[in-house]
PDB file of C-alpha atoms in Angstrom:
ATOM      1  CA  MET X   1     -20.414  -6.076 -20.293  1.00  0.00           C
ATOM      2  CA  ASP X   2     -20.885  -7.089 -16.691  1.00  0.00           C
ATOM      3  CA  LEU X   3     -18.547  -8.808 -14.251  1.00  0.00           C
ATOM      4  CA  PRO X   4     -19.526 -12.495 -14.443  1.00  0.00           C
ATOM      5  CA  GLY X   5     -21.969 -13.432 -11.703  1.00  0.00           C
ATOM      6  CA  THR X   6     -22.860  -9.848 -10.827  1.00  0.00           C
ATOM      7  CA  ASP X   7     -24.844  -6.922 -12.097  1.00  0.00           C
ATOM      8  CA  ILE X   8     -21.998  -4.428 -11.658  1.00  0.00           C
ATOM      9  CA  PRO X   9     -21.195  -2.573 -14.950  1.00  0.00           C
ATOM     10  CA  ASP X  10     -17.532  -2.299 -15.773  1.00  0.00           C
ATOM     11  CA  PRO X  11     -17.367   1.519 -15.463  1.00  0.00           C
ATOM     12  CA  LEU X  12     -18.908   1.317 -11.987  1.00  0.00           C
ATOM     13  CA  TYR X  13     -16.466  -1.423 -11.047  1.00  0.00           C
ATOM     14  CA  LEU X  14     -13.557   0.821 -12.047  1.00  0.00           C
ATOM     15  CA  LEU X  15     -15.084   3.707 -10.138  1.00  0.00           C
ATOM     16  CA  VAL X  16     -15.464   1.607  -6.981  1.00  0.00           C
ATOM     17  CA  MET X  17     -11.922   0.272  -7.420  1.00  0.00           C
ATOM     18  CA  PHE X  18     -10.580   3.810  -7.720  1.00  0.00           C
ATOM     19  CA  ALA X  19     -12.313   4.939  -4.532  1.00  0.00           C
ATOM     20  CA  VAL X  20     -11.213   1.849  -2.578  1.00  0.00           C
ATOM     21  CA  VAL X  21      -7.570   2.147  -3.624  1.00  0.00           C
ATOM     22  CA  VAL X  22      -7.545   5.818  -2.568  1.00  0.00           C
ATOM     23  CA  ALA X  23      -9.138   4.970   0.787  1.00  0.00           C
ATOM     24  CA  ASP X  24      -6.842   1.994   1.351  1.00  0.00           C
ATOM     25  CA  VAL X  25      -3.948   4.262   2.282  1.00  0.00           C
ATOM     26  CA  VAL X  26      -5.748   5.354   5.483  1.00  0.00           C
ATOM     27  CA  LEU X  27      -7.858   2.220   5.912  1.00  0.00           C
ATOM     28  CA  PRO X  28      -5.599  -0.740   4.995  1.00  0.00           C
ATOM     29  CA  VAL X  29      -8.321  -3.249   5.856  1.00  0.00           C
ATOM     30  CA  VAL X  30     -10.356  -2.456   2.746  1.00  0.00           C
ATOM     31  CA  PRO X  31      -9.987  -4.994  -0.082  1.00  0.00           C
ATOM     32  CA  SER X  32      -8.153  -2.824  -2.632  1.00  0.00           C
ATOM     33  CA  GLU X  33      -5.838  -5.661  -3.678  1.00  0.00           C
ATOM     34  CA  LEU X  34      -8.747  -7.938  -4.451  1.00  0.00           C
ATOM     35  CA  LEU X  35     -10.428  -5.315  -6.636  1.00  0.00           C
ATOM     36  CA  VAL X  36      -7.239  -4.484  -8.512  1.00  0.00           C
ATOM     37  CA  ILE X  37      -6.426  -8.170  -9.079  1.00  0.00           C
ATOM     38  CA  GLY X  38     -10.052  -8.640 -10.154  1.00  0.00           C
ATOM     39  CA  SER X  39      -9.628  -5.951 -12.826  1.00  0.00           C
ATOM     40  CA  GLY X  40      -6.742  -7.995 -14.202  1.00  0.00           C
ATOM     41  CA  THR X  41      -8.868 -11.148 -14.406  1.00  0.00           C
ATOM     42  CA  MET X  42     -11.610  -9.115 -16.125  1.00  0.00           C
ATOM     43  CA  ALA X  43      -9.028  -7.828 -18.608  1.00  0.00           C
ATOM     44  CA  ALA X  44      -8.019 -11.432 -19.316  1.00  0.00           C
ATOM     45  CA  ASP X  45     -11.703 -12.194 -20.083  1.00  0.00           C
ATOM     46  CA  GLY X  46     -11.876  -9.158 -22.404  1.00  0.00           C
ATOM     47  CA  LEU X  47     -14.314  -7.280 -20.144  1.00  0.00           C
ATOM     48  CA  ILE X  48     -11.958  -4.388 -19.363  1.00  0.00           C
ATOM     49  CA  LEU X  49      -9.050  -2.957 -21.339  1.00  0.00           C
ATOM     50  CA  LEU X  50      -5.823  -3.859 -19.515  1.00  0.00           C
ATOM     51  CA  PRO X  51      -4.275  -0.365 -19.848  1.00  0.00           C
ATOM     52  CA  VAL X  52      -7.439   1.217 -18.465  1.00  0.00           C
ATOM     53  CA  ALA X  53      -7.414  -1.050 -15.443  1.00  0.00           C
ATOM     54  CA  GLY X  54      -3.806  -0.239 -14.821  1.00  0.00           C
ATOM     55  CA  LEU X  55      -4.251   3.505 -15.259  1.00  0.00           C
ATOM     56  CA  VAL X  56      -7.202   3.630 -12.844  1.00  0.00           C
ATOM     57  CA  ALA X  57      -5.367   1.655 -10.143  1.00  0.00           C
ATOM     58  CA  TRP X  58      -2.153   3.634 -10.509  1.00  0.00           C
ATOM     59  CA  SER X  59      -3.824   7.061 -10.434  1.00  0.00           C
ATOM     60  CA  ALA X  60      -5.849   6.077  -7.364  1.00  0.00           C
ATOM     61  CA  SER X  61      -2.716   4.860  -5.624  1.00  0.00           C
ATOM     62  CA  LEU X  62      -0.894   8.100  -6.351  1.00  0.00           C
ATOM     63  CA  LEU X  63      -3.788  10.265  -5.247  1.00  0.00           C
ATOM     64  CA  GLY X  64      -4.143   8.430  -1.938  1.00  0.00           C
ATOM     65  CA  ASP X  65      -0.388   8.598  -1.319  1.00  0.00           C
ATOM     66  CA  VAL X  66      -0.262  12.338  -1.941  1.00  0.00           C
ATOM     67  CA  ALA X  67      -3.262  13.008   0.297  1.00  0.00           C
ATOM     68  CA  LEU X  68      -1.849  11.060   3.222  1.00  0.00           C
ATOM     69  CA  PHE X  69       1.620  12.521   2.732  1.00  0.00           C
ATOM     70  CA  LEU X  70       0.303  16.088   2.835  1.00  0.00           C
ATOM     71  CA  LEU X  71      -1.875  15.263   5.866  1.00  0.00           C
ATOM     72  CA  PHE X  72       1.202  14.427   7.899  1.00  0.00           C
ATOM     73  CA  ARG X  73       3.638  16.826   6.286  1.00  0.00           C
ATOM     74  CA  ARG X  74       1.392  19.798   6.998  1.00  0.00           C
ATOM     75  CA  LYS X  75       0.544  18.435  10.445  1.00  0.00           C
ATOM     76  CA  LEU X  76      -3.171  18.320   9.797  1.00  0.00           C
ATOM     77  CA  THR X  77      -3.824  15.132  11.827  1.00  0.00           C
ATOM     78  CA  HIS X  78      -5.338  17.315  14.564  1.00  0.00           C
ATOM     79  CA  VAL X  79      -8.319  17.707  12.201  1.00  0.00           C
ATOM     80  CA  LEU X  80      -8.907  13.969  12.426  1.00  0.00           C
ATOM     81  CA  ASP X  81      -8.785  14.135  16.203  1.00  0.00           C
ATOM     82  CA  ARG X  82     -11.920  16.311  16.242  1.00  0.00           C
ATOM     83  CA  PHE X  83     -14.080  13.329  15.227  1.00  0.00           C
ATOM     84  CA  ARG X  84     -14.506   9.930  16.781  1.00  0.00           C
ATOM     85  CA  TRP X  85     -13.991   8.188  13.434  1.00  0.00           C
ATOM     86  CA  GLY X  86     -11.019  10.443  12.778  1.00  0.00           C
ATOM     87  CA  ARG X  87      -9.360   9.465  16.058  1.00  0.00           C
ATOM     88  CA  ARG X  88      -9.748   5.814  15.120  1.00  0.00           C
ATOM     89  CA  VAL X  89      -8.170   6.472  11.715  1.00  0.00           C
ATOM     90  CA  HIS X  90      -5.327   8.465  13.295  1.00  0.00           C
ATOM     91  CA  ARG X  91      -4.668   5.679  15.840  1.00  0.00           C
ATOM     92  CA  GLY X  92      -4.664   3.111  13.046  1.00  0.00           C
ATOM     93  CA  LEU X  93      -2.167   5.125  11.088  1.00  0.00           C
ATOM     94  CA  ARG X  94       0.184   5.358  14.061  1.00  0.00           C
ATOM     95  CA  GLU X  95      -0.155   1.616  14.689  1.00  0.00           C
ATOM     96  CA  ALA X  96       0.648   0.872  11.037  1.00  0.00           C
ATOM     97  CA  ILE X  97       3.826   3.006  11.247  1.00  0.00           C
ATOM     98  CA  ALA X  98       4.876   1.275  14.483  1.00  0.00           C
ATOM     99  CA  LYS X  99       4.148  -2.205  13.161  1.00  0.00           C
ATOM    100  CA  ALA X 100       5.888  -1.800   9.801  1.00  0.00           C
ATOM    101  CA  GLY X 101       8.877   0.012  11.267  1.00  0.00           C
ATOM    102  CA  SER X 102       9.124   2.048   8.070  1.00  0.00           C
ATOM    103  CA  SER X 103      11.969   4.477   7.615  1.00  0.00           C
ATOM    104  CA  PRO X 104      11.187   7.883   6.047  1.00  0.00           C
ATOM    105  CA  THR X 105      13.039   7.248   2.785  1.00  0.00           C
ATOM    106  CA  TYR X 106      12.102   7.362  -0.869  1.00  0.00           C
ATOM    107  CA  ALA X 107      13.158   3.736  -1.239  1.00  0.00           C
ATOM    108  CA  ALA X 108      10.669   2.766   1.485  1.00  0.00           C
ATOM    109  CA  VAL X 109       7.874   4.632  -0.333  1.00  0.00           C
ATOM    110  CA  VAL X 110       8.591   2.476  -3.415  1.00  0.00           C
ATOM    111  CA  ALA X 111       9.257  -0.923  -1.845  1.00  0.00           C
ATOM    112  CA  VAL X 112       7.479  -1.165   1.523  1.00  0.00           C
ATOM    113  CA  ARG X 113       4.033  -0.762  -0.082  1.00  0.00           C
ATOM    114  CA  PHE X 114       4.236  -4.433  -1.111  1.00  0.00           C
ATOM    115  CA  LEU X 115       4.151  -5.472   2.547  1.00  0.00           C
ATOM    116  CA  PRO X 116       0.928  -5.666   4.574  1.00  0.00           C
ATOM    117  CA  GLY X 117       0.235  -2.112   5.779  1.00  0.00           C
ATOM    118  CA  GLY X 118       3.466  -0.950   4.208  1.00  0.00           C
ATOM    119  CA  ARG X 119       1.915   1.699   1.970  1.00  0.00           C
ATOM    120  CA  THR X 120       0.317   3.415   4.958  1.00  0.00           C
ATOM    121  CA  ALA X 121       3.431   3.230   7.077  1.00  0.00           C
ATOM    122  CA  SER X 122       5.958   4.402   4.464  1.00  0.00           C
ATOM    123  CA  VAL X 123       3.860   7.312   3.180  1.00  0.00           C
ATOM    124  CA  SER X 124       2.973   8.456   6.696  1.00  0.00           C
ATOM    125  CA  ALA X 125       6.630   8.257   7.788  1.00  0.00           C
ATOM    126  CA  ALA X 126       7.656  10.317   4.738  1.00  0.00           C
ATOM    127  CA  GLY X 127       5.125  12.978   5.631  1.00  0.00           C
ATOM    128  CA  ILE X 128       6.139  13.089   9.285  1.00  0.00           C
ATOM    129  CA  ALA X 129       9.818  13.457   8.268  1.00  0.00           C
ATOM    130  CA  GLY X 130       8.868  16.354   5.942  1.00  0.00           C
ATOM    131  CA  LEU X 131      10.477  14.929   2.833  1.00  0.00           C
ATOM    132  CA  PRO X 132      10.337  17.269  -0.164  1.00  0.00           C
ATOM    133  CA  LEU X 133       7.190  16.946  -2.270  1.00  0.00           C
ATOM    134  CA  ARG X 134       8.636  16.552  -5.762  1.00  0.00           C
ATOM    135  CA  PRO X 135      11.006  13.646  -4.978  1.00  0.00           C
ATOM    136  CA  PHE X 136       8.193  12.046  -2.958  1.00  0.00           C
ATOM    137  CA  LEU X 137       5.865  12.305  -6.002  1.00  0.00           C
ATOM    138  CA  LEU X 138       8.439  10.515  -8.141  1.00  0.00           C
ATOM    139  CA  ALA X 139       8.865   7.787  -5.574  1.00  0.00           C
ATOM    140  CA  ALA X 140       5.131   7.369  -5.059  1.00  0.00           C
ATOM    141  CA  ALA X 141       4.489   7.309  -8.810  1.00  0.00           C
ATOM    142  CA  THR X 142       7.214   4.671  -9.289  1.00  0.00           C
ATOM    143  CA  GLY X 143       6.032   2.556  -6.366  1.00  0.00           C
ATOM    144  CA  GLY X 144       2.456   2.811  -7.458  1.00  0.00           C
ATOM    145  CA  ALA X 145       3.297   1.766 -10.988  1.00  0.00           C
ATOM    146  CA  LEU X 146       5.235  -1.297  -9.764  1.00  0.00           C
ATOM    147  CA  TRP X 147       2.440  -2.211  -7.327  1.00  0.00           C
ATOM    148  CA  THR X 148      -0.203  -1.823 -10.043  1.00  0.00           C
ATOM    149  CA  ALA X 149       1.737  -3.920 -12.514  1.00  0.00           C
ATOM    150  CA  TRP X 150       2.172  -6.675  -9.949  1.00  0.00           C
ATOM    151  CA  MET X 151      -1.473  -6.700  -8.816  1.00  0.00           C
ATOM    152  CA  VAL X 152      -3.091  -6.343 -12.245  1.00  0.00           C
ATOM    153  CA  GLY X 153      -0.535  -8.818 -13.659  1.00  0.00           C
ATOM    154  CA  LEU X 154      -1.437 -11.397 -11.005  1.00  0.00           C
ATOM    155  CA  GLY X 155      -5.074 -11.116 -11.954  1.00  0.00           C
ATOM    156  CA  PHE X 156      -4.398 -11.233 -15.666  1.00  0.00           C
ATOM    157  CA  VAL X 157      -2.143 -14.286 -15.437  1.00  0.00           C
ATOM    158  CA  ALA X 158      -4.614 -16.081 -13.103  1.00  0.00           C
ATOM    159  CA  GLY X 159      -7.510 -15.344 -15.446  1.00  0.00           C
ATOM    160  CA  ALA X 160      -5.676 -16.185 -18.637  1.00  0.00           C
ATOM    161  CA  SER X 161      -4.053 -19.403 -17.365  1.00  0.00           C
ATOM    162  CA  THR X 162      -6.931 -20.970 -15.467  1.00  0.00           C
ATOM    163  CA  GLY X 163      -9.979 -20.074 -17.576  1.00  0.00           C
ATOM    164  CA  LEU X 164     -12.010 -19.849 -14.373  1.00  0.00           C
ATOM    165  CA  PRO X 165     -14.589 -17.137 -13.622  1.00  0.00           C
ATOM    166  CA  ALA X 166     -13.179 -13.698 -12.943  1.00  0.00           C
ATOM    167  CA  TRP X 167     -13.924 -13.743  -9.219  1.00  0.00           C
ATOM    168  CA  VAL X 168     -12.146 -17.127  -8.782  1.00  0.00           C
ATOM    169  CA  GLY X 169      -9.101 -15.856 -10.634  1.00  0.00           C
ATOM    170  CA  ALA X 170      -9.106 -12.736  -8.450  1.00  0.00           C
ATOM    171  CA  LEU X 171      -9.158 -14.831  -5.255  1.00  0.00           C
ATOM    172  CA  LEU X 172      -6.308 -17.046  -6.538  1.00  0.00           C
ATOM    173  CA  GLY X 173      -4.284 -13.961  -7.395  1.00  0.00           C
ATOM    174  CA  LEU X 174      -5.016 -12.486  -3.937  1.00  0.00           C
ATOM    175  CA  VAL X 175      -3.824 -15.661  -2.220  1.00  0.00           C
ATOM    176  CA  VAL X 176      -0.566 -15.637  -4.182  1.00  0.00           C
ATOM    177  CA  GLY X 177       0.003 -11.921  -3.540  1.00  0.00           C
ATOM    178  CA  THR X 178      -0.775 -12.293   0.148  1.00  0.00           C
ATOM    179  CA  LEU X 179       1.641 -15.215   0.517  1.00  0.00           C
ATOM    180  CA  VAL X 180       4.440 -13.387  -1.232  1.00  0.00           C
ATOM    181  CA  GLY X 181       3.873 -10.299   0.943  1.00  0.00           C
ATOM    182  CA  ALA X 182       3.726 -12.350   4.154  1.00  0.00           C
ATOM    183  CA  ILE X 183       6.899 -14.258   3.298  1.00  0.00           C
ATOM    184  CA  THR X 184       8.735 -11.071   2.412  1.00  0.00           C
ATOM    185  CA  ALA X 185       7.556  -9.412   5.646  1.00  0.00           C
ATOM    186  CA  ALA X 186       8.702 -12.401   7.680  1.00  0.00           C
ATOM    187  CA  ILE X 187      12.173 -12.382   6.046  1.00  0.00           C
ATOM    188  CA  LEU X 188      12.598  -8.658   6.729  1.00  0.00           C
ATOM    189  CA  ALA X 189      11.418  -9.057  10.301  1.00  0.00           C
ATOM    190  CA  LEU X 190      13.886 -11.908  10.825  1.00  0.00           C
ATOM    191  CA  LYS X 191      16.745  -9.781   9.441  1.00  0.00           C
ATOM    192  CA  ARG X 192      15.802  -6.889  11.754  1.00  0.00           C
ATOM    193  CA  HIS X 193      15.696  -9.277  14.705  1.00  0.00           C
ATOM    194  CA  ARG X 194      19.096 -10.744  13.899  1.00  0.00           C
ATOM    195  CA  LYS X 195      20.586  -7.269  13.447  1.00  0.00           C
ATOM    196  CA  ALA X 196      19.162  -6.119  16.769  1.00  0.00           C
ATOM    197  CA  THR X 197      20.428  -9.284  18.478  1.00  0.00           C
ATOM    198  CA  ASN X 198      23.951  -8.847  17.069  1.00  0.00           C
ATOM    199  CA  ALA X 199      23.989  -5.231  18.138  1.00  0.00           C
ATOM    200  CA  HIS X 200      22.959  -6.241  21.633  1.00  0.00           C
ATOM    201  CA  GLU X 201      25.475  -9.060  21.911  1.00  0.00           C
ATOM    202  CA  HIS X 202      28.355  -7.096  20.409  1.00  0.00           C
ATOM    203  CA  PRO X 203      28.006  -3.476  21.488  1.00  0.00           C
ATOM    204  CA  GLU X 204      30.713  -1.050  20.480  1.00  0.00           C
ATOM    205  CA  GLU X 205      33.055  -0.435  23.372  1.00  0.00           C
ATOM    206  CA  PRO X 206      33.866   3.188  24.241  1.00  0.00           C
ATOM    207  CA  GLY X 207      37.209   4.267  22.847  1.00  0.00           C
ATOM    208  CA  SER X 208      37.444   1.264  20.502  1.00  0.00           C
ATOM    209  CA  GLU X 209      37.204   3.387  17.389  1.00  0.00           C
ATOM    210  CA  THR X 210      40.437   4.090  15.577  1.00  0.00           C
ATOM    211  CA  PRO X 211      41.272   7.818  15.621  1.00  0.00           C
TER     212      PRO X 211
END
């Protein structure tokens, strides 16, 4: 079967989705969310098996996470700097880390990926901090599974509840997911701002600590 309105066969769609989700970790501008949500709407229409869509998205997410983590953990970013495109990618990675303000923790690897650019920032920060590989794999696998369930689930619910063409359901799911991510990012940014303001207004005085 083909995706309604296109001539793209389902296996090719899944292959493209796999490649895009892997690449999204270093190029967050690519539409990985749209493709993953679209696979959910296709599953709702009976064009793709839901477990297959989820497995492809999750495995691609994990592969991309591990590749970026090892790139920073083994300090191989100098390889990128040899090429013009690589320098742009490296600069974009650094900007994503600075923008997201991600801390190098396993919890960040799981949770921050739901924020715009959060996957790139959290995985890069974990690699820079040199976190152990095995616990990172567990965190990345868990975060990827939650992210996949959220994205594919959005598409499936949008497709099953609206009865609209797959691409329309995918766009609706993308809008909902983007709004949730933007609201969450704004709340976290506000909390960080308030914390920084309180720390500035009420600095700890030297010698105030109880011995």
